[in-house]
mmCIF file of C-alpha atoms in Angstrom:
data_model
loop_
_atom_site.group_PDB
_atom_site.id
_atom_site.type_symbol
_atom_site.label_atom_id
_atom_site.label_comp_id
_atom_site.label_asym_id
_atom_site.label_seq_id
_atom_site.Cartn_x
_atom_site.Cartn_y
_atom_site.Cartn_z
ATOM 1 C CA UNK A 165 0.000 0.000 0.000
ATOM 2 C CA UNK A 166 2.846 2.300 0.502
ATOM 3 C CA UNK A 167 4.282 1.496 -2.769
ATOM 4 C CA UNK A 168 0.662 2.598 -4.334
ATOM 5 C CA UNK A 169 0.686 5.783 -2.345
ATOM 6 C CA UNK A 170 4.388 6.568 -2.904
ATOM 7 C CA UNK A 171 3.046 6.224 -6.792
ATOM 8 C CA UNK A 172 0.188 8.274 -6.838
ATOM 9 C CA UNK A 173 2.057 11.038 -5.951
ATOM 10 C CA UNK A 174 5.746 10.729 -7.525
ATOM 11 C CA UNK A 175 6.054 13.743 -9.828
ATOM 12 C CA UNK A 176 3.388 15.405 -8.142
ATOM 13 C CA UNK A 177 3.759 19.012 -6.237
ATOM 14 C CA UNK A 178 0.516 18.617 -4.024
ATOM 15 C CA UNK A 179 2.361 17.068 -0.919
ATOM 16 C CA UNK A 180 5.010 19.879 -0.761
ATOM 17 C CA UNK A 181 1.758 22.184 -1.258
ATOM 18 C CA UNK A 182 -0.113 20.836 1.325
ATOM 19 C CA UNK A 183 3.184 20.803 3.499
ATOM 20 C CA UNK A 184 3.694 24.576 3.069
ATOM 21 C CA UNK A 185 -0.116 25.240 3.799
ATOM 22 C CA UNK A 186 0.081 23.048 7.000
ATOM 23 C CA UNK A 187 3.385 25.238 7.759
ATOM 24 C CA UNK A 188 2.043 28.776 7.020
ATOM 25 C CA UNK A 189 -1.123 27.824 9.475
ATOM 26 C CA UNK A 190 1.467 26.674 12.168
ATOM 27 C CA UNK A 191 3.237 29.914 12.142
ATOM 28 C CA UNK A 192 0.070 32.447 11.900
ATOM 29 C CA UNK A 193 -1.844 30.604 14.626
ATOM 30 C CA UNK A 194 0.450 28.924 16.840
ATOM 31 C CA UNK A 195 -2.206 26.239 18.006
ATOM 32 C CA UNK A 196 -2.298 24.783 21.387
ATOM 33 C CA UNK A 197 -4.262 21.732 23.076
ATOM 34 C CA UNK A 198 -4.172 18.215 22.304
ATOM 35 C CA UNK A 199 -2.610 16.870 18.553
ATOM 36 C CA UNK A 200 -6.125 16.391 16.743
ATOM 37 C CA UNK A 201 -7.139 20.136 17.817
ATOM 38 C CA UNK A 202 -3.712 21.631 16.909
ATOM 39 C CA UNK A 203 -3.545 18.865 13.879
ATOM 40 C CA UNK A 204 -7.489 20.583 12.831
ATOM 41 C CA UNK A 205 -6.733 23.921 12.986
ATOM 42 C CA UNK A 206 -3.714 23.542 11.201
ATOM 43 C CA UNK A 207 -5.998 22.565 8.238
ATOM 44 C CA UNK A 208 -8.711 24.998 8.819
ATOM 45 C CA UNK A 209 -6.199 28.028 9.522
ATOM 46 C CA UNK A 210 -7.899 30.315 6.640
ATOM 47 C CA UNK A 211 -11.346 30.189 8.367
ATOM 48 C CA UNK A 212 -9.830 30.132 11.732
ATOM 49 C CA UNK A 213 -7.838 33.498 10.803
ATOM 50 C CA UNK A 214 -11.141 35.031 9.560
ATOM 51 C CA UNK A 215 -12.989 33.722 12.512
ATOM 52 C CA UNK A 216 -10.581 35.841 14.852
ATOM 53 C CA UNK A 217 -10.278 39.040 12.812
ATOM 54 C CA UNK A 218 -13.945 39.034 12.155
ATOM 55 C CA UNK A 219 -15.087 38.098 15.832
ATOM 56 C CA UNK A 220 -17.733 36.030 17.560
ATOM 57 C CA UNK A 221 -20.054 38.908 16.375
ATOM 58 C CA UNK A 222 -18.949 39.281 12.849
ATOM 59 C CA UNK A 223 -18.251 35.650 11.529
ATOM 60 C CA UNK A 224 -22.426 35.574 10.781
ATOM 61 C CA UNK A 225 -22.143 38.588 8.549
ATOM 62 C CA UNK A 226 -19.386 36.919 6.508
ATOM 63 C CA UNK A 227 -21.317 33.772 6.108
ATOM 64 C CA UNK A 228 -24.378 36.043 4.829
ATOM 65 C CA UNK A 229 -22.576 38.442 2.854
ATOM 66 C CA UNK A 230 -22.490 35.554 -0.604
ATOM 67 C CA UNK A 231 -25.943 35.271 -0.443
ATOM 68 C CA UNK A 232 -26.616 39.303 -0.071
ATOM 69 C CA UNK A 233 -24.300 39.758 -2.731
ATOM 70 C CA UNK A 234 -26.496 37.539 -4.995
ATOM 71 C CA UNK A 235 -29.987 38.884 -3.826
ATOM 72 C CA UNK A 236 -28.666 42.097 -4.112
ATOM 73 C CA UNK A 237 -27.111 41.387 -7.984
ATOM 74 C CA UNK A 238 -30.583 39.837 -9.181
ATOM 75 C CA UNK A 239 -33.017 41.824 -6.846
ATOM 76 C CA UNK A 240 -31.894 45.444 -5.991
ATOM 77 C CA UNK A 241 -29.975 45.997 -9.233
ATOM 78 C CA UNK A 242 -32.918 45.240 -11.475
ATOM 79 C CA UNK A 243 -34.903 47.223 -9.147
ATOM 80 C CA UNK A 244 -32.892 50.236 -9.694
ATOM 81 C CA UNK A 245 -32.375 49.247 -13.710
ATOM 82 C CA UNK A 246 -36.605 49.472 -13.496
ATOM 83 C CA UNK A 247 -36.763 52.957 -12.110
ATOM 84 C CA UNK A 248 -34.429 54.098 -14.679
ATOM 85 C CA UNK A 249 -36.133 52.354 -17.364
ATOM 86 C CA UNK A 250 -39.433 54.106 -16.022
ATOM 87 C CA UNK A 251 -37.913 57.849 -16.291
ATOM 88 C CA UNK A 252 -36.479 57.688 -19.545
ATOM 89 C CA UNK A 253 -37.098 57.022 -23.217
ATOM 90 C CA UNK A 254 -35.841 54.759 -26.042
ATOM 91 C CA UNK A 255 -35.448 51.597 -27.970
ATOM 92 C CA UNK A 256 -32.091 50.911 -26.507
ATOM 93 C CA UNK A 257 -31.750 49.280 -22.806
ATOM 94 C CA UNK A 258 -28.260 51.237 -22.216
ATOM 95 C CA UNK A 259 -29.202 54.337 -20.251
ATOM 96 C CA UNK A 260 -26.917 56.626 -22.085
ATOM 97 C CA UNK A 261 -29.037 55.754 -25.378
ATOM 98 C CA UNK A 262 -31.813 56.721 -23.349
ATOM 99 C CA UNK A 263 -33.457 60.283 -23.005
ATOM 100 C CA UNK A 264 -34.655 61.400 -19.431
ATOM 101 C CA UNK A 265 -38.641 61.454 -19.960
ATOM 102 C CA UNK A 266 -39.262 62.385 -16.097
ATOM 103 C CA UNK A 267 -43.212 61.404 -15.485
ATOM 104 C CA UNK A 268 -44.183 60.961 -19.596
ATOM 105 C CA UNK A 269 -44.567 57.347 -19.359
ATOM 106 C CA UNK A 270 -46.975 57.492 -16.260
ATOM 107 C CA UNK A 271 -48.744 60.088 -18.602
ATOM 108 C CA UNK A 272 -48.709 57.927 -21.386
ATOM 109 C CA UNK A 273 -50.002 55.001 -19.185
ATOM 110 C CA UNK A 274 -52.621 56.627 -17.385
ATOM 111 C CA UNK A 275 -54.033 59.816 -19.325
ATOM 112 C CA UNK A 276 -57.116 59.947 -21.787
ATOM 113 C CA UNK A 277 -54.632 61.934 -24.517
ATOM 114 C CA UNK A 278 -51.438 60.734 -26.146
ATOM 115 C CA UNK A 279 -49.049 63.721 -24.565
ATOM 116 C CA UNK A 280 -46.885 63.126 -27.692
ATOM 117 C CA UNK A 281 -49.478 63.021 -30.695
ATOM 118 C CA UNK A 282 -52.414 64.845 -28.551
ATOM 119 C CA UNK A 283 -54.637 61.960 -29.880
ATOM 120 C CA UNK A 284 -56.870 59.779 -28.169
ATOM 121 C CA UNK A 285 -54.381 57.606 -26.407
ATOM 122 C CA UNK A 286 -54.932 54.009 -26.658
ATOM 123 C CA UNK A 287 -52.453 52.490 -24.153
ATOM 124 C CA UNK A 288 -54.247 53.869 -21.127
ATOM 125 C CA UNK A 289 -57.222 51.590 -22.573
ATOM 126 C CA UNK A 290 -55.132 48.606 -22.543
ATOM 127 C CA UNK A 291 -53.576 48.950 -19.181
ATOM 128 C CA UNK A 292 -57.029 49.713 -17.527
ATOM 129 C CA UNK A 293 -58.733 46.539 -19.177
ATOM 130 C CA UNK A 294 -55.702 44.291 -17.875
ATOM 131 C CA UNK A 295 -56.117 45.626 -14.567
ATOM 132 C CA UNK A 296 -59.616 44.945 -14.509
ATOM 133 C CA UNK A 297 -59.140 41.463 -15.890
ATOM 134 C CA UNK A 298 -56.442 40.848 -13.368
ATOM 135 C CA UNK A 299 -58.791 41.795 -10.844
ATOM 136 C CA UNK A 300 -61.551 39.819 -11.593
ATOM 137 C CA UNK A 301 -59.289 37.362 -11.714
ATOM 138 C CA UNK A 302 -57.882 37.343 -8.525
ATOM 139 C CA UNK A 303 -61.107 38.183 -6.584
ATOM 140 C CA UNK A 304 -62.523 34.239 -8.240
ATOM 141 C CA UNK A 305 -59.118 32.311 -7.755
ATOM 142 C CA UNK A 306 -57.909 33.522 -4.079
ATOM 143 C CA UNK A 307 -61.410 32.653 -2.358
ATOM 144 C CA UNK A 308 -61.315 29.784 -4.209
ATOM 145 C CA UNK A 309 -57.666 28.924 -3.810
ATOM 146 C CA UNK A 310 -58.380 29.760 0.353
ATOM 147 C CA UNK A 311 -61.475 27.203 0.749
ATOM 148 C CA UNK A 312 -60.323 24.373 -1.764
ATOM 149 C CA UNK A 313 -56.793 24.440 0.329
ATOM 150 C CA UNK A 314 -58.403 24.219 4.093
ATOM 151 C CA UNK A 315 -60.615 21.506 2.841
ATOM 152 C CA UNK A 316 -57.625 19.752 1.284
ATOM 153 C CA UNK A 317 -55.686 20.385 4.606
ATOM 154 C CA UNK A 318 -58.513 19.529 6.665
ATOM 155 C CA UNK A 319 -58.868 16.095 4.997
ATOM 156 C CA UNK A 320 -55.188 15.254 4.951
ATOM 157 C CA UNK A 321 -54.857 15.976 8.685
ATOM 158 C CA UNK A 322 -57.184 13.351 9.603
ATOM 159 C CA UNK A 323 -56.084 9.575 10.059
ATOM 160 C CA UNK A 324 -56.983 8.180 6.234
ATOM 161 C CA UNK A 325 -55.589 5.439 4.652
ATOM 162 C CA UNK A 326 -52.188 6.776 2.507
ATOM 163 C CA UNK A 327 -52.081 10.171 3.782
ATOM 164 C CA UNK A 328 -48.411 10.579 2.660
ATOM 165 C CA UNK A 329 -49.260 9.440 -0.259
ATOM 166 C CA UNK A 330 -52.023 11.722 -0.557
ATOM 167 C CA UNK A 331 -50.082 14.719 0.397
ATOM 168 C CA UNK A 332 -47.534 13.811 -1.972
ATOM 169 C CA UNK A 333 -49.728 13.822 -4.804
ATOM 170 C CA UNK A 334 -51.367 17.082 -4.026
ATOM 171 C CA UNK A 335 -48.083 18.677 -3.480
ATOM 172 C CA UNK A 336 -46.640 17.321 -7.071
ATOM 173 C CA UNK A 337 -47.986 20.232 -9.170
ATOM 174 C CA UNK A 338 -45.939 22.837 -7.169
ATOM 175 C CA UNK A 339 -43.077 21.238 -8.698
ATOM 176 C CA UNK A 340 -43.525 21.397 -11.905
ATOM 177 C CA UNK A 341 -42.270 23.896 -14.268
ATOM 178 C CA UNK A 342 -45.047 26.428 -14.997
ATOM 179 C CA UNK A 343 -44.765 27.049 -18.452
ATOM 180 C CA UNK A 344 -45.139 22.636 -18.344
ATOM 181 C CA UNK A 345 -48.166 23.278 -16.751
ATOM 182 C CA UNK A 346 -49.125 25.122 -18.929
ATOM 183 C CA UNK A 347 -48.983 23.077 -21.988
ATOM 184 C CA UNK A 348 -50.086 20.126 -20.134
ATOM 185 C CA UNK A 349 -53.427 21.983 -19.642
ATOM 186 C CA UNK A 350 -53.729 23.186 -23.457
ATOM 187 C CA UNK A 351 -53.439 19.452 -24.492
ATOM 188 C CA UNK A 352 -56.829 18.910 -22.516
ATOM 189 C CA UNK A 353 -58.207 21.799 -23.509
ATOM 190 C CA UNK A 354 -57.147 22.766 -26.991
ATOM 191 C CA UNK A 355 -60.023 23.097 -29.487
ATOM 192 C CA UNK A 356 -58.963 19.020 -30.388
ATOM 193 C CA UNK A 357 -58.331 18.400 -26.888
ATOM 194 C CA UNK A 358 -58.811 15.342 -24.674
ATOM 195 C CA UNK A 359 -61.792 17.221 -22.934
ATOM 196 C CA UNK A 360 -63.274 18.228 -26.201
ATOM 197 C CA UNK A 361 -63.578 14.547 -27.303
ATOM 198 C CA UNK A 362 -64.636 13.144 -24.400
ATOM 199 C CA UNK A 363 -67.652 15.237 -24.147
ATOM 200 C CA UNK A 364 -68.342 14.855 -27.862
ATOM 201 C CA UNK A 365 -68.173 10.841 -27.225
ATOM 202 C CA UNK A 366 -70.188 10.729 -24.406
ATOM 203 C CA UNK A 367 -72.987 13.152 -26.872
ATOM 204 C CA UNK A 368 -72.457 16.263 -24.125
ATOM 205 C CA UNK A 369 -71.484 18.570 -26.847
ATOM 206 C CA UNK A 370 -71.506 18.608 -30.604
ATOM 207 C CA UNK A 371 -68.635 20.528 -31.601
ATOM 208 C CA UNK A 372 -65.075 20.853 -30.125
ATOM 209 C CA UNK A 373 -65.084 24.170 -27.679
ATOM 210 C CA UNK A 374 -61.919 26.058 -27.868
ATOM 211 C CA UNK A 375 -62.217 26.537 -24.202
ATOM 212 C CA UNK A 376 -59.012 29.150 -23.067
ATOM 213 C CA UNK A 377 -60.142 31.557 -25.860
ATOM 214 C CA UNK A 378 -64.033 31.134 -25.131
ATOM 215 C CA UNK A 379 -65.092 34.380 -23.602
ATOM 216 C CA UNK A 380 -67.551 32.111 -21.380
ATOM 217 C CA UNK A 381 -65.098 29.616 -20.236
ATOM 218 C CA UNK A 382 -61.431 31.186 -20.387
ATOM 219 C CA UNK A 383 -61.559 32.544 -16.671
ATOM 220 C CA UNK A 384 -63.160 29.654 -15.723
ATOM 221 C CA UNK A 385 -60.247 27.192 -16.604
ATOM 222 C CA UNK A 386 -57.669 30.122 -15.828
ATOM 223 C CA UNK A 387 -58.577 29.687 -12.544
ATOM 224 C CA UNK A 388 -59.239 26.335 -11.956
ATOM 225 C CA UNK A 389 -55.632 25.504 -13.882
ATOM 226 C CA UNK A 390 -54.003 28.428 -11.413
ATOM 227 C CA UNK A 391 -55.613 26.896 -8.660
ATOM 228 C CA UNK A 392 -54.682 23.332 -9.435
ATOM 229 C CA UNK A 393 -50.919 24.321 -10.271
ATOM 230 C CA UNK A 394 -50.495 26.205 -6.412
ATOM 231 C CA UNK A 395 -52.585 24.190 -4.230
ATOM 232 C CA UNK A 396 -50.272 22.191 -2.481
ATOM 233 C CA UNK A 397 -48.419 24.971 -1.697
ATOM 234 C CA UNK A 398 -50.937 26.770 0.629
ATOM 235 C CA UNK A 399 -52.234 23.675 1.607
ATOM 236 C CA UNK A 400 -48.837 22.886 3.446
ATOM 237 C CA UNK A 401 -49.173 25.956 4.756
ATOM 238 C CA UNK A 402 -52.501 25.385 6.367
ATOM 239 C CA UNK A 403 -51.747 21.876 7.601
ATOM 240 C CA UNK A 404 -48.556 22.899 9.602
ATOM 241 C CA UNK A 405 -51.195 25.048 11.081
ATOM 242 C CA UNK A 406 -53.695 22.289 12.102
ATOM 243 C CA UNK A 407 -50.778 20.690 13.113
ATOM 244 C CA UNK A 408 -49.729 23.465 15.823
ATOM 245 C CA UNK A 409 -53.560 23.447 17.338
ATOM 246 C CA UNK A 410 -53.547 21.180 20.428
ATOM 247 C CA UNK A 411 -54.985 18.014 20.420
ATOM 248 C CA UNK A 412 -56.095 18.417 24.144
ATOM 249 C CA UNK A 413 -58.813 20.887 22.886
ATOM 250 C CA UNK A 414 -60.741 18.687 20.289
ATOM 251 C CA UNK A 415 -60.094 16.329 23.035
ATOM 252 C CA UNK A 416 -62.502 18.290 25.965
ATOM 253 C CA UNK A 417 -64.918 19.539 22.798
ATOM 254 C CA UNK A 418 -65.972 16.080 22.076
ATOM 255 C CA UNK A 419 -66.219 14.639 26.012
ATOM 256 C CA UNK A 420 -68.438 17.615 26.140
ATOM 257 C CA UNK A 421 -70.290 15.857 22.739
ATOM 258 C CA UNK A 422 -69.539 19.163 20.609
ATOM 259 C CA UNK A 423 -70.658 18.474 16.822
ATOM 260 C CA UNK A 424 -67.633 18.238 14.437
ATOM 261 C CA UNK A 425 -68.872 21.043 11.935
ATOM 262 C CA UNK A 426 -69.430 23.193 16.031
ATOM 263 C CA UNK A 427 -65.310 22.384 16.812
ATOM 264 C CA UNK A 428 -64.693 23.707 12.983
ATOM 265 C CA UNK A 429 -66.293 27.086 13.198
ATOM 266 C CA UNK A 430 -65.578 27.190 17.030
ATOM 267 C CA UNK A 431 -62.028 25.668 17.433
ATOM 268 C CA UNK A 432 -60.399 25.211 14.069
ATOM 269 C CA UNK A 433 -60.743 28.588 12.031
ATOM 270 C CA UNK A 434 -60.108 31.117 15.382
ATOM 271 C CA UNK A 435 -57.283 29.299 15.926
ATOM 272 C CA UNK A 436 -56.060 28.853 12.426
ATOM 273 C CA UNK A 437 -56.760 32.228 11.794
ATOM 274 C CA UNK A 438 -52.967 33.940 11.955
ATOM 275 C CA UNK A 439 -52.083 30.883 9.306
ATOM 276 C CA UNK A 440 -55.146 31.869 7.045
ATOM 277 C CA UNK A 441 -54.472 35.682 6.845
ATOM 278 C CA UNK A 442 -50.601 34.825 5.574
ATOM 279 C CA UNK A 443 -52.259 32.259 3.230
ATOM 280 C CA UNK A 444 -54.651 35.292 1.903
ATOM 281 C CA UNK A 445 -52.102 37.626 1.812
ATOM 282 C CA UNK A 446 -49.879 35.395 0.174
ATOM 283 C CA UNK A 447 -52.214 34.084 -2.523
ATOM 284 C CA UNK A 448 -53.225 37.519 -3.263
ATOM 285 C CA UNK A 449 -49.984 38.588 -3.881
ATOM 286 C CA UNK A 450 -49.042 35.394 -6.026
ATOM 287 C CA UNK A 451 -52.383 35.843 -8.420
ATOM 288 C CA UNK A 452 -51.490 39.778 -8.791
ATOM 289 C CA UNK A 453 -48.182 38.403 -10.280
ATOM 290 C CA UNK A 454 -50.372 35.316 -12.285
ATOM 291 C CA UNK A 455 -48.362 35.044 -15.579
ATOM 292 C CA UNK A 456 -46.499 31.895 -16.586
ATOM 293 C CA UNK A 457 -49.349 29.434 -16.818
ATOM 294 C CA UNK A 458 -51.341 31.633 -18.119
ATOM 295 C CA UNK A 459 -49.775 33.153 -21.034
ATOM 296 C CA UNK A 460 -48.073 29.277 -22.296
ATOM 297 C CA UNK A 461 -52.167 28.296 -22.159
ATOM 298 C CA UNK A 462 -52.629 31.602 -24.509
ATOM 299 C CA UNK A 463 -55.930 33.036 -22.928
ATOM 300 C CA UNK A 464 -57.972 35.333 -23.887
ATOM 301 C CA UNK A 465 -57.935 37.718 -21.548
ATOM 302 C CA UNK A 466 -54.708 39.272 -20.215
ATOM 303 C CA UNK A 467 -53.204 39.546 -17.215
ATOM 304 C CA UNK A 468 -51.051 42.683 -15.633
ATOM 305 C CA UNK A 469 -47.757 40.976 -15.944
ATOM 306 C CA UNK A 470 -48.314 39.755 -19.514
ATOM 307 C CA UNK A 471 -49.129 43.211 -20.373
ATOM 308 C CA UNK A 472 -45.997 44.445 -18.662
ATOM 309 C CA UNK A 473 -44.262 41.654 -20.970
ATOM 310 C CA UNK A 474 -46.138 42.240 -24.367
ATOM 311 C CA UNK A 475 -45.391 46.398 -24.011
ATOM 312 C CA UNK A 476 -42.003 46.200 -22.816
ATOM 313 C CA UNK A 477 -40.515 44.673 -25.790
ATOM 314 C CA UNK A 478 -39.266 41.462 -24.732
ATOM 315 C CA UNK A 479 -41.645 39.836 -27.605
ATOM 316 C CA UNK A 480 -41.870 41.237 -31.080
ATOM 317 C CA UNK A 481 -40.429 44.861 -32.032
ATOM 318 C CA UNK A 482 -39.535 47.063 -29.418
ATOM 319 C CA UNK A 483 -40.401 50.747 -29.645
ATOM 320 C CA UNK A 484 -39.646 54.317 -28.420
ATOM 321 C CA UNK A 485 -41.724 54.201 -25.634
ATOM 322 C CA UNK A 486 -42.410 50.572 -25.175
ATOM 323 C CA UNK A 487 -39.925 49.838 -22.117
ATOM 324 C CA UNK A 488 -40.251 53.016 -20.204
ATOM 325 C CA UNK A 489 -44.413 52.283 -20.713
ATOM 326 C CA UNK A 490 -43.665 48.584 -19.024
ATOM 327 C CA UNK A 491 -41.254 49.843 -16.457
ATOM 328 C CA UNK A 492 -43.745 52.248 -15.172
ATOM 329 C CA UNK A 493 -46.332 49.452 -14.952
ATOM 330 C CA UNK A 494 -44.283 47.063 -13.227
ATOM 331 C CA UNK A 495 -43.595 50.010 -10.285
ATOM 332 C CA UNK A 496 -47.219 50.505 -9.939
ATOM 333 C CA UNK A 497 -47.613 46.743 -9.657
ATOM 334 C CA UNK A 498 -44.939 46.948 -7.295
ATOM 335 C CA UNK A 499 -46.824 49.640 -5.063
ATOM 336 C CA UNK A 500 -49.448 46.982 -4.864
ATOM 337 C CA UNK A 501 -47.694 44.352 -3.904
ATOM 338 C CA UNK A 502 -45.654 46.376 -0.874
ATOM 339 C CA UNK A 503 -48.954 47.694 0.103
ATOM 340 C CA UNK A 504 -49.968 43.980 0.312
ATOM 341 C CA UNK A 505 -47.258 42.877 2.663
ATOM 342 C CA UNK A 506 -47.480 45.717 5.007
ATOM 343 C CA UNK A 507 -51.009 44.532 4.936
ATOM 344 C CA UNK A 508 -50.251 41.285 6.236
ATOM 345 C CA UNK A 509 -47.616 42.535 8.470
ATOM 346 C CA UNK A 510 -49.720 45.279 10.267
ATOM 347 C CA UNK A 511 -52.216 42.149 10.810
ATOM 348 C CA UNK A 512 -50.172 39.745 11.870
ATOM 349 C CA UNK A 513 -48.850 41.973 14.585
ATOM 350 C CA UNK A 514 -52.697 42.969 15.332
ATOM 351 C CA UNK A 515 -53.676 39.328 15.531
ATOM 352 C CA UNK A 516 -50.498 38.368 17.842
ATOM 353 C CA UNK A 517 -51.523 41.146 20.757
ATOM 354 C CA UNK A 518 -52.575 39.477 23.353
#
């Protein structure tokens, strides 16, 4: 075995590398104590060395700083980019291509006249109907999303048969890609779809429906479809909150012979209540930002984030004001959303005072 080892490294440098390494460590930290803690932070001397210049109070900030450096590259940076993209105009996405525009593109999102032409502007048209679509659509899918995921959680919280199992399978969809959902769901209900012939086989229907494009049924299956793809998500949620609620109380509710649908209203929501208002809040938010599904099913209607998508450019040819138009969109989305969270947090806080 020595001859083996004695091969593997003739001709190589690492030994005398890892020799001087071990060396340098020795003389920078002089370690004391037994041979396997001297021998350990011999081998560890970088970390150790940062450890003692950084401090028992600044070794946490080191370990964070990668991560804030990354959240800060693809977060803050194209927050800032946005805001610039908002004030300015132009084709191009460098800034010095770019003309400052000040509050034009609010004016061209919002007003009744183009400020440039002094036409009848069209764009404030289009950014007021997908704002009204996106709100109708998130006032059907979050109730929906809320009652279909406490009944889920509800039922998977009880002793059944497979309950992993179950769980599992209602989790699945989270993990899929959305724009796979997506397509997954226009194979069923294309206008030659697997739902289109099975009603036409069993005599339900007599001609193929194109059902995302049918003005009756497209935010009907938008939300069912958004609702099946996120379920499991908010249904974990809500079953680590079942989960928290003692057992003791359903307990002393049913010695006292306390109907089950009595401990639900009674025990269950109060109690899951702080759970429910992050699982509104949350869901809220989420639909707000509805876009991937959505737009790889092509429905008719469309949604604020698709129109954020469609104006900025990113599809087709871009134009003068195009991107600044977007950017200013996305910030008033953005006001939304904030106003959302504080929401929940003011709430939260409310609901946790004793």
């Amino acid at each position: 075995m020595r001859d083996a080892f004695a091969a593997a490294f003739s001709g190589s440098s690492w030994p005398l590398a890892l020799l001087i390494y071990m060396l340098i460590g020795w003389a920078i930290l002089r370690p004391s104590g037994s041979f396997w803690t001297r021998f350990c932070t011999v081998i560890g001397w970088p970390l150790e060395m940062v450890q003692r210049l950084a401090g028992a109070t600044g070794l946490p900030y080191l370990f964070l700083l990668p991560n804030m450096l990354i959240f800060g590259l693809f977060t803050f940076a194209p927050l800032f980019i946005n805001i610039g993209f908002s004030v300015t105009d132009g084709q191009s996405i460098q800034f010095e291509e770019r003309t400052f525009a000040g509050a034009d593109n609010l004016s061209r999102l919002l007003s009744e006249t183009q400020i440039d032409t002094g036409a009848e502007n069209r764009e404030d048209d289009k950014f007021k109907a997908a704002v009204y679509d996106t709100a109708i659509f998130v006032i059907l899918q979050v109730p929906v999303m809320i009652v279909v995921a406490l009944m889920t959680a509800l039922a998977l919280n009880r002793k059944i048969i497979g309950r992993a199992f179950w769980r599992a399978v209602f989790f699945y969809p989270v993990m899929l890609s959305p724009v796979v959902v997506g397509f997954l769901w226009t194979l069923i209900l294309k206008r030659q779809g697997a739902l289109s012939q099975t009603l036409i086989s069993w005599g339900w229907i007599s001609e193929p429906i194109q059902w995302l494009t049918d003005p009756s049924w497209t935010m009907f299956w938008s939300v069912l479809v958004y609702t099946w793809a996120h379920l499991g998500f908010y249904m974990l949620i809500l079953l680590a909150g079942l989960q928290a609620i003692p057992r003791d109380v359903y307990e002393a509710a049913e010695m006292d012979g306390t109907p089950a649908w009595r401990q639900l209203t009674r025990i269950t929501i109060p109690l899951l209540a702080p759970t429910l208002l992050v699982v509104t809040v949350l869901s809220l938010i989420k639909a707000v930002q509805a876009f991937e599904e959505l737009y790889a099913m092509n429905v008719r209607w469309i949604s604020l984030v698709a129109y954020i998508f469609d104006t900025s450019g990113l599809r087709g040819q871009p134009t003068t004001h195009g991107l600044g138009i977007a950017a200013m969109a996305s910030l008033l989305v953005a006001v939304v959303l904030i106003c959302l969270s504080l929401l929940q947090v003011y709430l939260s806080s409310k609901a946790n005072k004793p």
